[in-house]
Short mmCIF file of C-alpha atoms in Angstrom, two decimals:
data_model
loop_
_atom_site.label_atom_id
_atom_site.label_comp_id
_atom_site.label_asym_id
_atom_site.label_seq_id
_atom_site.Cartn_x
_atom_site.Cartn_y
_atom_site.Cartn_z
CA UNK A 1259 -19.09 -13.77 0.58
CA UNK A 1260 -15.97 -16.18 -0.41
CA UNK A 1261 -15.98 -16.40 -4.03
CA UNK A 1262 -12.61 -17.99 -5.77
CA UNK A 1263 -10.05 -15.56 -6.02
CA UNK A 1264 -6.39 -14.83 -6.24
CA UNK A 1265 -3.85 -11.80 -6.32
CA UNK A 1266 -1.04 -11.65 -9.38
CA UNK A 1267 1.23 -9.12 -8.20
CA UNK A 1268 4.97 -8.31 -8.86
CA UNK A 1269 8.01 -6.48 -7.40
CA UNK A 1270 7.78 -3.39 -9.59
CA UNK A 1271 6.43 -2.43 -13.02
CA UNK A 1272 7.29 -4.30 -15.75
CA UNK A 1273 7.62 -7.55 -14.04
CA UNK A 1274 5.15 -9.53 -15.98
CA UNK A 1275 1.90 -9.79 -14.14
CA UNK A 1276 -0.02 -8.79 -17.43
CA UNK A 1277 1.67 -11.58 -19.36
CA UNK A 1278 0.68 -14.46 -16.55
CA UNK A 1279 -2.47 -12.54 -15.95
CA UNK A 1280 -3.78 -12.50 -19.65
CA UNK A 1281 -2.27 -16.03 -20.27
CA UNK A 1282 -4.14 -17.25 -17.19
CA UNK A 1283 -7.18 -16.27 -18.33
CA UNK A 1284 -6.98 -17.59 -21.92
CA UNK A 1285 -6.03 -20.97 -20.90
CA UNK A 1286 -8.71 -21.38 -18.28
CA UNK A 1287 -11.19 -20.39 -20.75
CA UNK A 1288 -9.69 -22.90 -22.79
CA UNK A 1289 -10.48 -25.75 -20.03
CA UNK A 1290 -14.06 -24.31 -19.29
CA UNK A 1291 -13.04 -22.05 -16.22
CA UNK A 1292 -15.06 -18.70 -16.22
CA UNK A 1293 -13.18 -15.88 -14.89
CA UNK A 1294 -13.83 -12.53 -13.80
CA UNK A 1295 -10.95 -10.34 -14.25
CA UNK A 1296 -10.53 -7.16 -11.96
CA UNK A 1297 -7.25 -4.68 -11.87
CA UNK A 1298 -5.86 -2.85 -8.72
CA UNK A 1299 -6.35 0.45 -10.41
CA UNK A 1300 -5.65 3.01 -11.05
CA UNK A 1301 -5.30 1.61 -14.75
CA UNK A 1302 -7.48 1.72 -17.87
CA UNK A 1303 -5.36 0.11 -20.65
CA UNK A 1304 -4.16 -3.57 -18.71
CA UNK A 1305 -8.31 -3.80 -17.90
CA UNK A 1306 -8.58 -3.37 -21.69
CA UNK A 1307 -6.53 -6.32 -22.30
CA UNK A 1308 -8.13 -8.54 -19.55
CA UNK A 1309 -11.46 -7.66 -20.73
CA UNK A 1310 -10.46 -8.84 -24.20
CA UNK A 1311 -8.90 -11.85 -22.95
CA UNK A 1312 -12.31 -12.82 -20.76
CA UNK A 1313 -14.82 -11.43 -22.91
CA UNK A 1314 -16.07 -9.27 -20.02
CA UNK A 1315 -15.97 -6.09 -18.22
CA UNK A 1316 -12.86 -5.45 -15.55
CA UNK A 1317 -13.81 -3.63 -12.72
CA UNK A 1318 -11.16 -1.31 -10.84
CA UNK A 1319 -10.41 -2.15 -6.67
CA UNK A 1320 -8.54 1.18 -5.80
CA UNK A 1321 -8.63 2.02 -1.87
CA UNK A 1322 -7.74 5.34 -2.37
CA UNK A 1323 -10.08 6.56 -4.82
CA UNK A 1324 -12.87 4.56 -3.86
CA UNK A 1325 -12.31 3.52 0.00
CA UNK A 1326 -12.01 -0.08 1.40
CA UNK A 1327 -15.84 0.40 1.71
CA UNK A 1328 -16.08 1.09 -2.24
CA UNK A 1329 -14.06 -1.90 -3.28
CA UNK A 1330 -15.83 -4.27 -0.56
CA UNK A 1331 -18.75 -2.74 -2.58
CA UNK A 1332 -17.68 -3.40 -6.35
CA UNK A 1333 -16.10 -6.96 -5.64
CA UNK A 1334 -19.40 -8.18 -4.10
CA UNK A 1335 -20.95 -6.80 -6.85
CA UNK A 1336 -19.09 -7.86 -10.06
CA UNK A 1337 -17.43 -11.05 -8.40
CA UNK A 1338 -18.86 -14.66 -9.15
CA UNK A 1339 -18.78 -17.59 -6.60
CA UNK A 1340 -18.57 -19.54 -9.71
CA UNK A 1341 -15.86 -17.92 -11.26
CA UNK A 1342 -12.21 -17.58 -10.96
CA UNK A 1343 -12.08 -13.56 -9.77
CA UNK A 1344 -8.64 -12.89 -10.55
CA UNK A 1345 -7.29 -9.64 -9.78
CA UNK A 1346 -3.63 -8.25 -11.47
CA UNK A 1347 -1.91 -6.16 -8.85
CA UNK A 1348 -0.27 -2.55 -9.56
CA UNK A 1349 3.26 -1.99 -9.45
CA UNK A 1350 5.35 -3.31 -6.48
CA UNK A 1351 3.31 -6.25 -3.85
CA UNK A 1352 4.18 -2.86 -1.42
CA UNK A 1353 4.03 -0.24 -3.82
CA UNK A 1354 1.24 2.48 -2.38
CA UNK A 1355 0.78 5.99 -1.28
CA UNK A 1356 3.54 6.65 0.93
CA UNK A 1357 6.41 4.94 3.17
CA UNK A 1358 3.81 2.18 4.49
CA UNK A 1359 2.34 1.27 1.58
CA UNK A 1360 -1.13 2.54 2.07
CA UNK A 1361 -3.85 1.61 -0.98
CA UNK A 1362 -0.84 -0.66 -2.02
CA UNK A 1363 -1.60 -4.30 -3.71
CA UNK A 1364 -0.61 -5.82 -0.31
CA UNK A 1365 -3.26 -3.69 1.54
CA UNK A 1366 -5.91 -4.75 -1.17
CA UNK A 1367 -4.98 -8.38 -0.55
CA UNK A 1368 -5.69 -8.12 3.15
CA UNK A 1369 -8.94 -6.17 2.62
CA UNK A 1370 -10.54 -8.98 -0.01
CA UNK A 1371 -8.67 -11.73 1.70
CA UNK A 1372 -6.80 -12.38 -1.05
CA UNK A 1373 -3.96 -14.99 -1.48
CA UNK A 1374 -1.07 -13.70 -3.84
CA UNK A 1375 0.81 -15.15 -6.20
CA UNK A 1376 4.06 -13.12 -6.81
CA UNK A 1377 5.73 -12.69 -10.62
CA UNK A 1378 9.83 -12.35 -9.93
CA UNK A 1379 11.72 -11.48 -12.57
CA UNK A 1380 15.14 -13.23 -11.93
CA UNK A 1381 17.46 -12.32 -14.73
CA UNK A 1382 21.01 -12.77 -13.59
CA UNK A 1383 20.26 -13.48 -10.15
CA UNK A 1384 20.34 -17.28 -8.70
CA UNK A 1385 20.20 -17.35 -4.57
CA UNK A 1386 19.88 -13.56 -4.54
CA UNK A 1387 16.00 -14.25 -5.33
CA UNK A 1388 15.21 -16.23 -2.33
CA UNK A 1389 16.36 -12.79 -0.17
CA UNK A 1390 13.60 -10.57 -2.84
CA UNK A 1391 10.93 -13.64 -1.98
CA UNK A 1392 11.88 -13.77 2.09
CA UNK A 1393 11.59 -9.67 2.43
CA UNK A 1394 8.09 -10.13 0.72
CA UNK A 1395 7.57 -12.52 3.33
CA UNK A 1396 8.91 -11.17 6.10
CA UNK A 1397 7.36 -7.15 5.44
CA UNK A 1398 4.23 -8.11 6.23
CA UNK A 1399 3.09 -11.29 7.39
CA UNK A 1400 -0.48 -10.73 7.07
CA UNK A 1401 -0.02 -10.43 2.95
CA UNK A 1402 -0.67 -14.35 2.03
CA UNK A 1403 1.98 -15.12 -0.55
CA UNK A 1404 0.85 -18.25 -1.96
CA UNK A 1405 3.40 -18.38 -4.57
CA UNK A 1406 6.02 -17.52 -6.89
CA UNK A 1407 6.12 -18.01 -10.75
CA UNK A 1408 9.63 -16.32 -12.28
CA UNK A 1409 10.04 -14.88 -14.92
CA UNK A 1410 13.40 -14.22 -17.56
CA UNK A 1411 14.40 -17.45 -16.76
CA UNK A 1412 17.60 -18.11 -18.29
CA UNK A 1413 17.36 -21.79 -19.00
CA UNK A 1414 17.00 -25.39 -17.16
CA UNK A 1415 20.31 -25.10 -14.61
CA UNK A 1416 18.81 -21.59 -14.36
CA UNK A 1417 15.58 -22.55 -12.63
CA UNK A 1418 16.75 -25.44 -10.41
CA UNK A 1419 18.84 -22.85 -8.76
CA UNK A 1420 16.92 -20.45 -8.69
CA UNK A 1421 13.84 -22.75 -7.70
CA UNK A 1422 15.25 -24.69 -4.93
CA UNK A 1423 16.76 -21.65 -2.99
CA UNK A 1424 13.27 -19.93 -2.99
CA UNK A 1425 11.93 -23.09 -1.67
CA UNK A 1426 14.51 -23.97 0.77
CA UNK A 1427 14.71 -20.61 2.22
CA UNK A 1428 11.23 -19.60 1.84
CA UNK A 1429 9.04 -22.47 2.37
CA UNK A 1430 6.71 -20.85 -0.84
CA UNK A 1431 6.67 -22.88 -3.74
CA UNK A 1432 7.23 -21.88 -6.74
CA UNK A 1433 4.53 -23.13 -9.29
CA UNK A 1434 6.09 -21.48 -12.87
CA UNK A 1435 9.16 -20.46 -14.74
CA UNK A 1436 8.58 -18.21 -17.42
CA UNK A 1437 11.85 -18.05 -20.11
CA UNK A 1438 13.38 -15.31 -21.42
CA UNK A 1439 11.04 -14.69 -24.35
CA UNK A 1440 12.60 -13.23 -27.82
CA UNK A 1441 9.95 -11.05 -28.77
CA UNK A 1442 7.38 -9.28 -26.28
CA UNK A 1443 4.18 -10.38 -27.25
CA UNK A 1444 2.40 -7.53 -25.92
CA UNK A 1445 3.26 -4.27 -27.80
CA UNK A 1446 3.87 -1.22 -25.98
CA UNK A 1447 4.87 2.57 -26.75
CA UNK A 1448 4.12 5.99 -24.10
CA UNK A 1449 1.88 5.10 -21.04
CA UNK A 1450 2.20 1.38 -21.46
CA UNK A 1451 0.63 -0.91 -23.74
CA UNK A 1452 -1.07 -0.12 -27.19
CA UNK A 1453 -4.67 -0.50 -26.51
CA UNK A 1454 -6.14 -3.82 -27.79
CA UNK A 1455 -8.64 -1.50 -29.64
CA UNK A 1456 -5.60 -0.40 -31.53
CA UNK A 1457 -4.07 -3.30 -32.20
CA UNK A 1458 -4.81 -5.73 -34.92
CA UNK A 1459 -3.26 -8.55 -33.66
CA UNK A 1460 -4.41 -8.86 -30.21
CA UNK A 1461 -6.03 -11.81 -29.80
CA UNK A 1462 -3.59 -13.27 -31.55
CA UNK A 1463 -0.83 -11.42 -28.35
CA UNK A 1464 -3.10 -13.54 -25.91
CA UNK A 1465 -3.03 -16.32 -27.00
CA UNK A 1466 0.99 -16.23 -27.26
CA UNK A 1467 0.36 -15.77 -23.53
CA UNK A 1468 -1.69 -18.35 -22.95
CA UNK A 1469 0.61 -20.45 -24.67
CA UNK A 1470 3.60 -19.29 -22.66
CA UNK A 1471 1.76 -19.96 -19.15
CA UNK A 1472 0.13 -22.94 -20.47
CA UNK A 1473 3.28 -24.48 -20.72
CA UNK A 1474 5.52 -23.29 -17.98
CA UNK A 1475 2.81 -22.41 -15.02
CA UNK A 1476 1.44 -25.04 -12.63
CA UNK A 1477 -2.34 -23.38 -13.59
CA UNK A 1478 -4.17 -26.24 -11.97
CA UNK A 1479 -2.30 -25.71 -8.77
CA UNK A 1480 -3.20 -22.28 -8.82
CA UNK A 1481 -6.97 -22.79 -9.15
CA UNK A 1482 -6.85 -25.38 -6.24
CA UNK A 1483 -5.55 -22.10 -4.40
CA UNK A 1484 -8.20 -20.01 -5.60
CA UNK A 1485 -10.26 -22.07 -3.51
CA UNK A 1486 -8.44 -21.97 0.12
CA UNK A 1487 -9.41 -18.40 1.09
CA UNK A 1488 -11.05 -17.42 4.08
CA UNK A 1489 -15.03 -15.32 3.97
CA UNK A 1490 -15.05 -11.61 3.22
CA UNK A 1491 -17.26 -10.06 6.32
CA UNK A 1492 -19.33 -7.92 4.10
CA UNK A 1493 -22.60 -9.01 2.60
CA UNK A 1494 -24.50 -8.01 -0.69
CA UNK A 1495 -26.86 -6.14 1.17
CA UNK A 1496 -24.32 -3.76 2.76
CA UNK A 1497 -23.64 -3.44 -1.07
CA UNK A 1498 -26.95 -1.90 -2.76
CA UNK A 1499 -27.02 1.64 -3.79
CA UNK A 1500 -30.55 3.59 -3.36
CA UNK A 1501 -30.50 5.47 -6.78
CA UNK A 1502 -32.87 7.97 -7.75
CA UNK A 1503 -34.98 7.71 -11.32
CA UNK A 1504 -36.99 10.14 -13.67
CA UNK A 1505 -36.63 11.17 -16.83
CA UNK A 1506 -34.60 9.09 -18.82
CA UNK A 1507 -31.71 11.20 -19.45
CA UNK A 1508 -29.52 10.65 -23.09
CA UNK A 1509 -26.04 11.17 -22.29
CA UNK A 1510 -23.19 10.71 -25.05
CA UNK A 1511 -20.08 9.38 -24.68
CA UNK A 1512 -17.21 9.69 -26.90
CA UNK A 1513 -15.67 5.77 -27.50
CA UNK A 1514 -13.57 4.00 -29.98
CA UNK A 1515 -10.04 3.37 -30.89
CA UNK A 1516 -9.11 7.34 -30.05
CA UNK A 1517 -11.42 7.13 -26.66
CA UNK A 1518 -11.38 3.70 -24.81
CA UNK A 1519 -10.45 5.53 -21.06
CA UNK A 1520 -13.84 4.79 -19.11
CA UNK A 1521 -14.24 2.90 -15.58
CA UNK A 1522 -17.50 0.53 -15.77
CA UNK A 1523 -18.60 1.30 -12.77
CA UNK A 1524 -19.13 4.99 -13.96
CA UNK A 1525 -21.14 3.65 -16.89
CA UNK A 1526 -22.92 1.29 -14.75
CA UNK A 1527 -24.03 4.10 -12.33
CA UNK A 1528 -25.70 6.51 -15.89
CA UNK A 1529 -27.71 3.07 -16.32
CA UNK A 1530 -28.92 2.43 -12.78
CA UNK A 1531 -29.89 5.95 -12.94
CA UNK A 1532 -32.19 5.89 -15.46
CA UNK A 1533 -29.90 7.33 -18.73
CA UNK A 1534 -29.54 6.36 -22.22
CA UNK A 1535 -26.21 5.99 -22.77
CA UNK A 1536 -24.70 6.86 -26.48
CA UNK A 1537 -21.64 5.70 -27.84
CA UNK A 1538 -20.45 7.94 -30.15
CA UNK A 1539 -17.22 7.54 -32.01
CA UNK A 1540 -15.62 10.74 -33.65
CA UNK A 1541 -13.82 8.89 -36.56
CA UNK A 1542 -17.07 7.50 -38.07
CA UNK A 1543 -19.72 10.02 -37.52
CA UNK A 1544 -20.18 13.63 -38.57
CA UNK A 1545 -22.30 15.04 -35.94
CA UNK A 1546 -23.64 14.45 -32.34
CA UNK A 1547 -27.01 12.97 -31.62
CA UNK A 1548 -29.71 14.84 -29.80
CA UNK A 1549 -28.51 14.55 -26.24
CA UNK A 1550 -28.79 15.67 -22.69
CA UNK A 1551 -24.67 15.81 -21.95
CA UNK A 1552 -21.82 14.54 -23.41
CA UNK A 1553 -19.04 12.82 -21.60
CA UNK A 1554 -15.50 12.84 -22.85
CA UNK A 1555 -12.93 10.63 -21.38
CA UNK A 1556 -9.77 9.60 -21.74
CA UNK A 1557 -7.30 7.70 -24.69
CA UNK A 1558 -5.10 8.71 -27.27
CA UNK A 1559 -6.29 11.68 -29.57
CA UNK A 1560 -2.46 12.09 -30.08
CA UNK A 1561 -2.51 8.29 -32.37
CA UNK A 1562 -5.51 9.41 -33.95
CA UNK A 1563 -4.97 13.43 -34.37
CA UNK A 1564 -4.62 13.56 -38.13
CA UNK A 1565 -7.95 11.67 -38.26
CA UNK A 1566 -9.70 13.42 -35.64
CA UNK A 1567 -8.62 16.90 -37.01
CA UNK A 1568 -9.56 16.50 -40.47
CA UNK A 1569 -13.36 14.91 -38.90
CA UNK A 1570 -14.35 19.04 -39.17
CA UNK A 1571 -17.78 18.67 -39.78
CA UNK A 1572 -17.86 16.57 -36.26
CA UNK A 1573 -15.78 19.03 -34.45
CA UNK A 1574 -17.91 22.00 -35.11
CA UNK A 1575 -21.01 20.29 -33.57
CA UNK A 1576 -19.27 19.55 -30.60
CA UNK A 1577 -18.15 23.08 -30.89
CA UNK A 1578 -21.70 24.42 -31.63
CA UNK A 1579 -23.44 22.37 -28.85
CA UNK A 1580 -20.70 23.42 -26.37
CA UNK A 1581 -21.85 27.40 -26.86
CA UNK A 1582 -25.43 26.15 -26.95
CA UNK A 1583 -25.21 25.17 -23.49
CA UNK A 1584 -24.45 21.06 -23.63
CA UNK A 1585 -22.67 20.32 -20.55
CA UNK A 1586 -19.88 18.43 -21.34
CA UNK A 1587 -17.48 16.52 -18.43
CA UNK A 1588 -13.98 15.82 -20.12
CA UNK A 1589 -11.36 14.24 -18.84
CA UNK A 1590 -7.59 13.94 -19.67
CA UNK A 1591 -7.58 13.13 -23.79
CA UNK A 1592 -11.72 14.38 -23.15
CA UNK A 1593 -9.57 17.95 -22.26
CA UNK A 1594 -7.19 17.26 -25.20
CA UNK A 1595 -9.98 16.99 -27.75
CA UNK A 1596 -11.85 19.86 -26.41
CA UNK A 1597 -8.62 22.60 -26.99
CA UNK A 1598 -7.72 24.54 -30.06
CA UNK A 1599 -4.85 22.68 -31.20
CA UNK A 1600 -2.89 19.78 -30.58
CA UNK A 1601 0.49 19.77 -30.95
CA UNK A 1602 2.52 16.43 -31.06
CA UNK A 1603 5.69 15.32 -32.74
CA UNK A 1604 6.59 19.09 -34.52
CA UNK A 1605 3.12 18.84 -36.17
CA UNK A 1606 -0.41 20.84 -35.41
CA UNK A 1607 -3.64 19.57 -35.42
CA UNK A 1608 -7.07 21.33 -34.90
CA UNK A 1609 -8.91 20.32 -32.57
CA UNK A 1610 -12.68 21.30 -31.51
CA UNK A 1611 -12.12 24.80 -30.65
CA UNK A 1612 -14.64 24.61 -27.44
CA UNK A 1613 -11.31 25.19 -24.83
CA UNK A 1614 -9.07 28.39 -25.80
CA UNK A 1615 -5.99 26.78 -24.54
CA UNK A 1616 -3.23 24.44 -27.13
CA UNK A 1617 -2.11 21.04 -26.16
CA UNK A 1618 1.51 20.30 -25.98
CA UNK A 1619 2.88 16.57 -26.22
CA UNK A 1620 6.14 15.93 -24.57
CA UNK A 1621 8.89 13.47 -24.49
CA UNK A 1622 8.25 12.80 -20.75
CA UNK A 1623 5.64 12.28 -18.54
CA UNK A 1624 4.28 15.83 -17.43
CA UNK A 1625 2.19 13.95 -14.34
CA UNK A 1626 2.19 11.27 -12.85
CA UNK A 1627 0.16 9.93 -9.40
CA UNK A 1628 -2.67 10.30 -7.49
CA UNK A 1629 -4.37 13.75 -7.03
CA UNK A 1630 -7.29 15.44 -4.79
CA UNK A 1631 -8.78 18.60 -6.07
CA UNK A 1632 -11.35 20.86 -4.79
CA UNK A 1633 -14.39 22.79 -6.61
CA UNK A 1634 -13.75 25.90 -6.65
CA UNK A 1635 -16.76 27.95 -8.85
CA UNK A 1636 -20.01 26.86 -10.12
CA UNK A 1637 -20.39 24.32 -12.66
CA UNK A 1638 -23.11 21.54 -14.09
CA UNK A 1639 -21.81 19.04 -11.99
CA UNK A 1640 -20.35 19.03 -8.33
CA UNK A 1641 -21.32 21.95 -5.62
CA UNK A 1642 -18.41 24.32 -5.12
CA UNK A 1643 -16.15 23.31 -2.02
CA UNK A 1644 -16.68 19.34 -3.00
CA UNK A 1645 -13.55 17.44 -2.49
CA UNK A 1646 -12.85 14.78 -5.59
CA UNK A 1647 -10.41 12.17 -6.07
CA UNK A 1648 -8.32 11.32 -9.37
CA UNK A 1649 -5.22 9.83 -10.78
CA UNK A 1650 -3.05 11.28 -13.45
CA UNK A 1651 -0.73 10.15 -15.92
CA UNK A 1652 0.35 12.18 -19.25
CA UNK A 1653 2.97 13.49 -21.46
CA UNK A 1654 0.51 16.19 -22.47
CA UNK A 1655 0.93 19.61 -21.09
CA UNK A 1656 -2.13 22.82 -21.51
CA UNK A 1657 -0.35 25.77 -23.01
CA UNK A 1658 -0.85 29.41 -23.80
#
């Protein structure tokens, strides 16, 4: 188990490892390199952009929600030894659960033997970045930094600076300056990004990034490093999953511009088990199919509200199949859609009715993190005292 890998990680959000990972991609693809994108979750919108970049799905490697033994599992099963399998960090290299950095990027990079490549932003700093690079270093020496590539690089005298006191200091190389760009290509608004399924012009966003790391990252170098890892001990055996099969099950699932929040690996699981799976998208059809369960999950019903709301016909069978007895699972906008009324930006929209609770949008994030829950009464789904793991982050609120 040593396919081709690499790590991009950064020293906080914002710091540009969706830029140089997207760009990455793009120009490999360009010079016949296949790669297989993965994000250190939990995320659903920066796998949206990778997968559009790669023309494949992007698996999430979270150690908290899914264990080291889950991720050993999912990155022998979606990597490819003849791929690049290039994984974009979350947040800080150290960022994790608490004061050690537990489930952190660094910890994922030590579980998957991973080397990392570091993106430091280094507006209006010179030798001041060598100290950021040498504390990465020097926190914990079992995290492989393999390299830096800055970013908001002010010009030429800029770099060489900025460049040779990294090195000097360091002893990591720096293999790509990034300038200070006058336009973001990537477009972003509440929660991050703007989905790619939302946005007309993003392939048209990647390729700006492939254009920008094309030209001012040393990508060849950086395959040659893909290549200088050391064996994961865990073999594709270890890996299989004994799944159970009978009657071929249809479950829906609500996708499309307003919907696009779903983990592969979920999907993957309804197939392996022997279900149909749906897609059903609210702003194009009037009704649901004949199915077994519908499953709602996450997006941006807020975007899409007028559209959704006046969809009536739609909302009443979702309505209708909910008192008929459909089990439904629903998840963040899944809950959203499923409420009376949703109220964003001093206007109200009607929603499906099946939840007698309103939906309040706010100006700031109303949570935020990681979160463990337990089942308290009897449902469809999980037996009652079953402990389940989740992640969180919204500016809507359940009122009333």
């Amino acid at each position: 188990m040593n396919p081709p890998r690499l790590l991009i990680a950064g020293v906080g959000g914002d710091s540009g490892k969706t830029l140089v990972t997207l760009g990455l991609i793009k120009t490999w693809r360009h010079k016949g390199i296949n790669t297989v994108p993965f994000k250190k979750g939990p995320d659903y919108i920066d796998p949206a952009w990778l997968a559009c970049a790669s023309g494949s799905d992007v698996h999430n490697l979270d150690t908290w929600m899914m264990g080291n033994e889950g991720v050993l599992r999912s990155f022998t099963n979606y990597s490819k030894s003849d791929s690049i399998n290039l994984i974009e960090g979350n947040r800080g290299l150290y960022d994790g659960e608490d004061i050690k950095g537990t489930h952190s990027s660094a910890a994922l990079a030590k579980l998957l033997k991973l080397p990392v490549i570091v993106v430091l932003p280094v507006r209006k700093v010179t030798r001041t970045a060598a100290a950021f690079v040498l504390g990465l270093k020097l926190l914990d020496k079992d995290a492989k930094i393999a390299g830096i590539i800055l970013n908001l690089v002010g010009g030429f005298r800029h770099e060489s600076v900025v460049r040779r006191s990294i090195e000097d200091e360091t002893g990591i190389s720096v293999l790509g300056a990034i300038p200070r760009l006058k336009k973001d290509p990537l477009p972003g608004r509440h929660l991050g990004l703007i989905t790619p399924a939302e946005y007309q012009e993003s392939e048209h966003s990647i390729d700006v990034a492939a254009r920008i790391i094309s030209e001012n990252v040393d990508c060849g170098k950086l395959v040659e490093i893909t290549k200088q890892v050391k064996p994961i001990d865990y073999s594709t055996e270890q890996s299989e999953n004994s799944l159970t099969s009978g009657r071929a099950v249809k479950i829906g699932y609500i996708f499309g511009s307003a919907f696009t929040f779903y983990y592969p690996e979920n999907l993957d699981i309804f197939r392996k088990s022997n279900c149909d799976l749906i897609a059903i998208d609210p702003l194009k059809t009037d009704s649901l199919p004949l199915i077994d369960a519908l499953y709602i999950g996450g997006g941006f019903p807020e975007t899409h509200a007028a559209e959704l709301s006046a969809n009536r016909q739609f909302m009443s069978s979702v309505n209708d199949s909910a008192q008929n007895g459909l089990p439904i699972w629903a998840e963040c906008g899944g809950l959203m859609f499923l409420a009376e009324k949703l109220l964003w930006r001093e206007k109200e929209y009607q929603m499906a009715g099946v939840l007698k609770v309103n939906v309040v949008m706010h100006c700031k994030p109303q949570g935020h993190g990681y979160q463990e829950v337990e089942v308290d009464r009897e449902n469809p789904f999980l037996e009652v005292g079953t402990r389940i793991r989740g992640h969180e982050f919204h500016y809507s609120q359940v009122d009333n």
